[in-house]
Coordinates of N, CA and C in Angstrom, one line a residue:
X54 N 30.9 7.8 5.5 CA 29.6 7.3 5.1 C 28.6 7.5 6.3
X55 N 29.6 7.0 7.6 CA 28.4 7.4 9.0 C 27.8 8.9 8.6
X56 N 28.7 9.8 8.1 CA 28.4 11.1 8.9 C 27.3 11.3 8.0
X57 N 27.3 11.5 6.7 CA 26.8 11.5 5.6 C 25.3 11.2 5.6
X58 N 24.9 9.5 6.2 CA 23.7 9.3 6.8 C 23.2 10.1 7.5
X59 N 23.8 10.2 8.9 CA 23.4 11.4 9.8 C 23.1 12.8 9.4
X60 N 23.5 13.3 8.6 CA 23.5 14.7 7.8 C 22.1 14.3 6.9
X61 N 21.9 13.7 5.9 CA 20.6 13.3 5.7 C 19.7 12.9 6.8
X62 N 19.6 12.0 7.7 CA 18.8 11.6 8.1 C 18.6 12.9 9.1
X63 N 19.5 14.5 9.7 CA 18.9 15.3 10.2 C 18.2 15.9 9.4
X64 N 18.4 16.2 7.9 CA 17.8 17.2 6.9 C 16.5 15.9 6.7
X65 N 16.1 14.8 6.8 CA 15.0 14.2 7.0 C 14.2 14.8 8.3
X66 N 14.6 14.9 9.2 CA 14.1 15.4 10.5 C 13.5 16.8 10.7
X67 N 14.4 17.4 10.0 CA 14.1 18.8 9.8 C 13.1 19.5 8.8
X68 N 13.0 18.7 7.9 CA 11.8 18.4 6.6 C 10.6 17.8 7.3
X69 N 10.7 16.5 7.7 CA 9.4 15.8 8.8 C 9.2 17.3 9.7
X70 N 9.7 17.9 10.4 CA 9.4 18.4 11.5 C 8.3 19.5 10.4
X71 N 8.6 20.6 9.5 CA 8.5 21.5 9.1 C 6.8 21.0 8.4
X72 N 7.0 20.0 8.2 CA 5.5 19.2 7.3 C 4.8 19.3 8.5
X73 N 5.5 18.9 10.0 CA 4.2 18.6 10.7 C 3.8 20.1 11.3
X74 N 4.5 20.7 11.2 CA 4.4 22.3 11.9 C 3.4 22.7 10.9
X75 N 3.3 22.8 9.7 CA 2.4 23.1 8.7 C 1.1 22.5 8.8
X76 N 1.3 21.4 8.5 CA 0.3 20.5 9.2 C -1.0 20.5 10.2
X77 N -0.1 21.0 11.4 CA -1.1 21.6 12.7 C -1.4 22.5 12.6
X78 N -0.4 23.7 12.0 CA -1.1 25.0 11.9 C -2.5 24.9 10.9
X79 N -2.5 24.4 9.9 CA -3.4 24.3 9.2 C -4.5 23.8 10.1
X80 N -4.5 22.7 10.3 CA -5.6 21.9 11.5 C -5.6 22.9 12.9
X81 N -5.2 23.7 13.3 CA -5.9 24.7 14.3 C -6.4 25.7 13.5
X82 N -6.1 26.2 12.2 CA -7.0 27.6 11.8 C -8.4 26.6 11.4
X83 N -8.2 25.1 11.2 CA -9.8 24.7 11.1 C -10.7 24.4 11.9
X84 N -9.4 24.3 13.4 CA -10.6 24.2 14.8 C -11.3 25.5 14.7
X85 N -10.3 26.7 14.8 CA -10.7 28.1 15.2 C -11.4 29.0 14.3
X86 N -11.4 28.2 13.0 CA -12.3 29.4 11.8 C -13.0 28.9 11.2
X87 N -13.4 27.0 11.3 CA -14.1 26.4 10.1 C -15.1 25.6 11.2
X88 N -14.6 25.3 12.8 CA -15.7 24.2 13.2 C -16.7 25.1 13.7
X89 N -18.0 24.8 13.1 CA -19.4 25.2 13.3 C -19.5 26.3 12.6
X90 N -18.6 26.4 11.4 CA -19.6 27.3 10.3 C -20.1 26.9 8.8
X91 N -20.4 27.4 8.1 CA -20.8 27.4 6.9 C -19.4 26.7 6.6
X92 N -19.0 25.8 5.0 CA -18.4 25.8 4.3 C -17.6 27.0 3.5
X93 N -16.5 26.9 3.5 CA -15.6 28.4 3.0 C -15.5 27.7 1.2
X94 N -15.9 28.8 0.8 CA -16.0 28.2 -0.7 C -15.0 29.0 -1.6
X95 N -14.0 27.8 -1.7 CA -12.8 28.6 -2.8 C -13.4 28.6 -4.3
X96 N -13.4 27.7 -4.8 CA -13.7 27.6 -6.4 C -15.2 27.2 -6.3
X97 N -16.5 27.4 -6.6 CA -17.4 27.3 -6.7 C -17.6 25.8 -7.7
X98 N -18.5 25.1 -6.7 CA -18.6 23.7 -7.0 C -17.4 22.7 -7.7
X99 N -16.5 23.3 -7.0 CA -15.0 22.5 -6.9 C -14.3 22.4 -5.7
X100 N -13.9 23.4 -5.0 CA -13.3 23.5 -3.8 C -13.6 24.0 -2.7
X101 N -13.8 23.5 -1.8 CA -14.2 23.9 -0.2 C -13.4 23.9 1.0
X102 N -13.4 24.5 1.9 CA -13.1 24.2 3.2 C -14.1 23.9 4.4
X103 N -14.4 22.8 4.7 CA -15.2 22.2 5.6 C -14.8 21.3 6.5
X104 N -15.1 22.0 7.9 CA -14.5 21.5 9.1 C -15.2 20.2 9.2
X105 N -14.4 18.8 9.4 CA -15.0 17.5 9.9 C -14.2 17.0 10.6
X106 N -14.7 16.1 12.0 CA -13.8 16.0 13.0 C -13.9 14.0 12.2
X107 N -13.0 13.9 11.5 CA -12.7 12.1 11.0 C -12.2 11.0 12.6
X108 N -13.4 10.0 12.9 CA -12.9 9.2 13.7 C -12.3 7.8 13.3
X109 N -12.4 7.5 12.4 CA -11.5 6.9 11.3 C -10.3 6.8 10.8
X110 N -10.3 6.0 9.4 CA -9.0 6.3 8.9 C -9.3 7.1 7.3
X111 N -8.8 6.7 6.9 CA -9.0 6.7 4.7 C -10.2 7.0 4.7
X112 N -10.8 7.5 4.0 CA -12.7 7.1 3.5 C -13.1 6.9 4.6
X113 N -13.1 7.5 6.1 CA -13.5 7.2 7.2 C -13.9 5.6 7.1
X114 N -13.1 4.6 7.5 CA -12.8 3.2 7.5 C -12.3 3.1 9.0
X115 N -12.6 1.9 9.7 CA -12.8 1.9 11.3 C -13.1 3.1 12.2
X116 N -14.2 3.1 12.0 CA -14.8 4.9 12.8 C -14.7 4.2 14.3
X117 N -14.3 4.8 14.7 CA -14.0 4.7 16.6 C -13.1 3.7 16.9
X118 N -12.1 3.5 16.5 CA -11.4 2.4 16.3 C -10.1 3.3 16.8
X119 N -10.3 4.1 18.1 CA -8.5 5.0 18.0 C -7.2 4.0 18.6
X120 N -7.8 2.9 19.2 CA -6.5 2.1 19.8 C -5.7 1.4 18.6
X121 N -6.7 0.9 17.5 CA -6.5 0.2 16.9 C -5.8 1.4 15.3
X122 N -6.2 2.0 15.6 CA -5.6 3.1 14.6 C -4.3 3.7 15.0
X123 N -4.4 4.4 16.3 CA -2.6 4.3 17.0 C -1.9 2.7 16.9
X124 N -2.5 2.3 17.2 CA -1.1 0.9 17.1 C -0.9 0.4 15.8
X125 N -2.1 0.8 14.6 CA -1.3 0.1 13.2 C -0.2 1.4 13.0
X126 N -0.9 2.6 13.3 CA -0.1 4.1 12.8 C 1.4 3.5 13.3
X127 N 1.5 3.2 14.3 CA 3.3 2.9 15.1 C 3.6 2.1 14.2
X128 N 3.0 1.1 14.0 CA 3.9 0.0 13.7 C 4.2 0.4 12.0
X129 N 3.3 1.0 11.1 CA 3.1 1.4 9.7 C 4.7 2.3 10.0
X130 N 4.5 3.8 11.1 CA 5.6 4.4 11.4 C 6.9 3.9 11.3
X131 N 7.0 3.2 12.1 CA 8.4 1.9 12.2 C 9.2 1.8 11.1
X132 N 7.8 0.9 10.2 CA 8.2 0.6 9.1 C 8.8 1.7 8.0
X133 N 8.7 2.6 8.0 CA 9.1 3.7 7.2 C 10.1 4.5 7.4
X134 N 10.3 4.4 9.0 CA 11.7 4.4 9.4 C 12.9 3.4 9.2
X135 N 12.6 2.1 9.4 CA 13.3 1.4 9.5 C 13.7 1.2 7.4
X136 N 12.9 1.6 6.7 CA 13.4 1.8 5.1 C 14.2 2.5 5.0
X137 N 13.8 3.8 5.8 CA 14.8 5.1 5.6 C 15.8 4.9 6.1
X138 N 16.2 4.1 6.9 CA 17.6 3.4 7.4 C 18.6 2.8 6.5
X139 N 17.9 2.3 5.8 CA 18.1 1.1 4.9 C 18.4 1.3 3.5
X140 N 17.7 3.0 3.0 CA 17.8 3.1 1.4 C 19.5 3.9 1.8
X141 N 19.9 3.2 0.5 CA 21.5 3.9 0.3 C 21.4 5.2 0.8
X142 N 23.3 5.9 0.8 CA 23.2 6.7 0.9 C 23.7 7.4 -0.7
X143 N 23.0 7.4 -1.9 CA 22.9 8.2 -3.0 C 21.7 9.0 -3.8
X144 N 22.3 9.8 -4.7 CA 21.7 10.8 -5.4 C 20.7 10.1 -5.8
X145 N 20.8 9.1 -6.4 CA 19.6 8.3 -7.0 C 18.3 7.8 -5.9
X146 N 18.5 8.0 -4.8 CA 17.7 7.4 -4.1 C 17.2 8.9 -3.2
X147 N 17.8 10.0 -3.6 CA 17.3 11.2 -2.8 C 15.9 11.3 -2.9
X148 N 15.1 11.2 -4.1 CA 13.5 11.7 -3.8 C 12.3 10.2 -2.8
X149 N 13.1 9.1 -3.3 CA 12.4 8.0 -2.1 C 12.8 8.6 -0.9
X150 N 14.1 8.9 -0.4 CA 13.9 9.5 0.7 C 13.0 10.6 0.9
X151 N 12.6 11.4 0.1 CA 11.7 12.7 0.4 C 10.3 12.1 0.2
X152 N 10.3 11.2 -0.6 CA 8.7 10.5 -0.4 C 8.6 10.2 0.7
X153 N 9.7 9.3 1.6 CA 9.4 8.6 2.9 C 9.0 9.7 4.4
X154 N 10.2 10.5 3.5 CA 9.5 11.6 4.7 C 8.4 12.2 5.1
X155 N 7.8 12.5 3.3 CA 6.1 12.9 3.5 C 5.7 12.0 3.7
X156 N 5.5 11.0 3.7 CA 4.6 10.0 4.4 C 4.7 10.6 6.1
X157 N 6.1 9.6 6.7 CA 6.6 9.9 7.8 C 5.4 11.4 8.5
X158 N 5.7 12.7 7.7 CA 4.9 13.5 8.5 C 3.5 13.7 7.9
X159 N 3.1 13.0 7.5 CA 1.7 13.1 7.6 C 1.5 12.1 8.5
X160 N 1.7 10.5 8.3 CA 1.1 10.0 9.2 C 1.5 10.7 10.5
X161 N 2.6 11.1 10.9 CA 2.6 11.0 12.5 C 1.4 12.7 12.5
X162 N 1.8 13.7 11.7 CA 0.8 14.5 11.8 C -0.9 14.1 12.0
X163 N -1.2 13.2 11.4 CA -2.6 12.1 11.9 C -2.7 11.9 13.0
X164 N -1.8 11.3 13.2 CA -1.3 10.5 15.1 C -1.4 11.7 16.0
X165 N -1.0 12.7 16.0 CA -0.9 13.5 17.0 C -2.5 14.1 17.4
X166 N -3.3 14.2 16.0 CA -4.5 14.6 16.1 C -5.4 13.5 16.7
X167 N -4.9 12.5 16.6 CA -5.7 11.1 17.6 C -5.8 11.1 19.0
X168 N -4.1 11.3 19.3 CA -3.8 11.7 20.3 C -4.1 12.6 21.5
X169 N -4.6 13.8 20.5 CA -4.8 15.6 21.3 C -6.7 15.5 21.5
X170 N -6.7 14.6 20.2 CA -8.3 15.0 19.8 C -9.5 13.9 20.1
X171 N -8.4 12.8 19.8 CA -9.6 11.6 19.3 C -9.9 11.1 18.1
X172 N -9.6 12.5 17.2 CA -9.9 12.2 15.9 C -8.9 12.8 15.1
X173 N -9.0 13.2 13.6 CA -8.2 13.7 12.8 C -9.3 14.7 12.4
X174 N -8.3 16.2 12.4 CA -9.4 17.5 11.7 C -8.8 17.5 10.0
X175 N -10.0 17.1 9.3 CA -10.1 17.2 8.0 C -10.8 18.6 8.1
X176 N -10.7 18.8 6.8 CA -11.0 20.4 6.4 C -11.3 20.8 4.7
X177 N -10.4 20.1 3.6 CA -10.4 20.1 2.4 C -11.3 19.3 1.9
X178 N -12.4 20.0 1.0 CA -13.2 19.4 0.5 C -13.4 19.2 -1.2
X179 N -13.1 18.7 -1.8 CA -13.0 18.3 -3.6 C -14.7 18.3 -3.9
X180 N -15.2 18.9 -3.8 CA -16.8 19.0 -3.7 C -16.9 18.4 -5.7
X181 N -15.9 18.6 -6.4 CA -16.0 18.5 -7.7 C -16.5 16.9 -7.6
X182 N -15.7 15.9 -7.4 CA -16.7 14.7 -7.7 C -16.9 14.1 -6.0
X183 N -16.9 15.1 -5.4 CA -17.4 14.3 -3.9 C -16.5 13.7 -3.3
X184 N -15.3 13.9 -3.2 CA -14.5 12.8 -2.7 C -14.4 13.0 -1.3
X185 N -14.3 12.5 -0.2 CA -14.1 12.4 1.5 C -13.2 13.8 1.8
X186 N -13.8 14.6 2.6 CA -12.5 15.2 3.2 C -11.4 14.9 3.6
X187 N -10.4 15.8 3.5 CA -9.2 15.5 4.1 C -8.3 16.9 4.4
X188 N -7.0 15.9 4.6 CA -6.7 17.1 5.1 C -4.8 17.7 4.8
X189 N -4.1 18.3 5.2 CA -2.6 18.7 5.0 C -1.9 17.3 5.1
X190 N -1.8 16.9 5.8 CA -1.4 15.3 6.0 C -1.3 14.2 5.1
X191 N -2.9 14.3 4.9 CA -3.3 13.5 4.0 C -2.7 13.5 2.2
X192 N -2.6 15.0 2.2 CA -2.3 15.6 0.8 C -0.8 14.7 0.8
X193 N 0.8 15.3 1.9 CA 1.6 14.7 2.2 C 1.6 13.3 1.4
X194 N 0.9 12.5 1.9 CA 0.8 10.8 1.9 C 0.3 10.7 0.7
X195 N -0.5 11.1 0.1 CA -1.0 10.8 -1.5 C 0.0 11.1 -1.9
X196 N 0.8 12.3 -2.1 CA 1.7 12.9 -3.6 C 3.4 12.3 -3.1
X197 N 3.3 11.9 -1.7 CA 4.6 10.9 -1.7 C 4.5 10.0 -2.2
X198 N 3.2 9.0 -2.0 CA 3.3 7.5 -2.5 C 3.1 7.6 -3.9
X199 N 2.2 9.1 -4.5 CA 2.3 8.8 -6.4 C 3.6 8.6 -6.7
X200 N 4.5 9.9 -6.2 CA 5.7 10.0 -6.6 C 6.4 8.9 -6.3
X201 N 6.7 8.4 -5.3 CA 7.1 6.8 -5.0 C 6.8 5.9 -5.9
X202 N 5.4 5.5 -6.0 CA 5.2 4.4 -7.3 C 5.8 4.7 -8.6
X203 N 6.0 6.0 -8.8 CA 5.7 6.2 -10.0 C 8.3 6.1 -10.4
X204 N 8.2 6.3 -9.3 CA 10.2 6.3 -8.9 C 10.2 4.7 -9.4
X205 N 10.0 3.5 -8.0 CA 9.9 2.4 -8.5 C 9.6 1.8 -9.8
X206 N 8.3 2.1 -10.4 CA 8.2 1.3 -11.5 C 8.5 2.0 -12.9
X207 N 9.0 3.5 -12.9 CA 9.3 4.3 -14.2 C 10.9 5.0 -14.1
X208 N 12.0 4.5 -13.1 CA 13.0 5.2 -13.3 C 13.8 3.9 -12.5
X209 N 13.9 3.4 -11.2 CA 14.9 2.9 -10.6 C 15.0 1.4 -11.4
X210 N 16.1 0.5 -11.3 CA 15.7 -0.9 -11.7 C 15.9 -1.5 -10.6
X211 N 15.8 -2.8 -11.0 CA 15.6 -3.9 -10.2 C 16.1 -3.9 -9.4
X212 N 17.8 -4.0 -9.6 CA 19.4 -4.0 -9.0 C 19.4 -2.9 -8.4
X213 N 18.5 -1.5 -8.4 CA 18.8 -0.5 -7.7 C 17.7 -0.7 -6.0
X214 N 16.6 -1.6 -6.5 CA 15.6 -2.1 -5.2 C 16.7 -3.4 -4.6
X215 N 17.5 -3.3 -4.6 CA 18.4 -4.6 -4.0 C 18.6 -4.8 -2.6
X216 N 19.1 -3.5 -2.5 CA 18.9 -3.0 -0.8 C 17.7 -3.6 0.2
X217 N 16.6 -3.8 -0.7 CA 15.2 -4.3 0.1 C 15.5 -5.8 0.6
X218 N 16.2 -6.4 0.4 CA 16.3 -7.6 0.5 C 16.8 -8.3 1.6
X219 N 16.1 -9.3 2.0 CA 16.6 -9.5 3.1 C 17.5 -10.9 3.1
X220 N 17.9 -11.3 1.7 CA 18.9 -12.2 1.5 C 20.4 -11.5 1.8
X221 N 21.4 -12.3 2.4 CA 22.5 -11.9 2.5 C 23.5 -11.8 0.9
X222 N 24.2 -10.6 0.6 CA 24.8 -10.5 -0.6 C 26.2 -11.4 -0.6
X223 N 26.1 -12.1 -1.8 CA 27.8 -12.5 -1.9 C 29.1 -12.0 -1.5
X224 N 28.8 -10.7 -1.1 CA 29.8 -9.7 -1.1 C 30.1 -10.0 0.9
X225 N 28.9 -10.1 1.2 CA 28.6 -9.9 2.6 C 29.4 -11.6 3.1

């Protein structure tokens, strides 16, 4: 069972790593081809690429706020590790593990840009109904947590969330 964890939890590391490599490369061809030009216009009054340096979070929410955005990011971090710890080691629970990981590398993909930058390089623009830039990361963390919600409340049961609990089992 040890090894088994460990074998997943490297093919978690090696998935995290490949998201955040993606990730940056994307966020340097936007330092190097998008900051201070025109909007790159994929689909006409749909899709864009426009360089914004986000000092924020979500919806640009606490703008200059980087201490306070690194220290929720860790501790949010933590917590997502310490699940991935925690969720069994079965078939049934393989795509929550792949959710947790896209989260895992986007946010720390965010973090690093805090880090290097100060800020986070958004780039992707939904010009269709206006919605905030964003960016590779960001994408990451949305279509983990749909797929997540949608795992929880349309396929796993109750008995299968049991693991979350921090009551001791009769068994134990």
């Amino acid at each position: 069972m040890r090894k088994e964890r460990g074998l997943l939890l490297a093919v978690n590391a090696i998935i995290t790593g490949l998201l955040i490599f993606f990730d940056q490369f994307t966020k340097y061809l936007a330092l190097t081809k998008l900051k201070g030009e025109e909007a790159i216009v994929l689909i006409q009054g749909v899709l864009e690429l426009d360089y914004l340096e986000n000092r924020g979070s979500a919806f640009g929410m606490f703008q200059n706020q980087k201490v306070f955005l690194l220290a929720s990011g860790f501790v949010f971090l933590a917590f997502i590790l310490y699940f991935m710890l925690k969720i069994p080691i079965e078939k049934k629970y393989l795509l929550i593990h792949l959710c947790l990981t896209g989260i895992l590398a986007g946010g720390i993909g965010n973090m690093i840009d805090r880090f290097r930058f100060g800020f986070v390089v958004d780039f992707i623009s939904f010009v269709l109904i206006h919605f905030p830039i964003f960016n590779t990361a960001d994408c990451y963390i949305v279509v983990a947590v749909i797929l997540l919600m949608l795992e929880i409340l349309f396929v796993l049961k109750d008995d299968d969330l049991s693991f979350l609990s921090f009551k001791k089992s009769k068994e134990e």
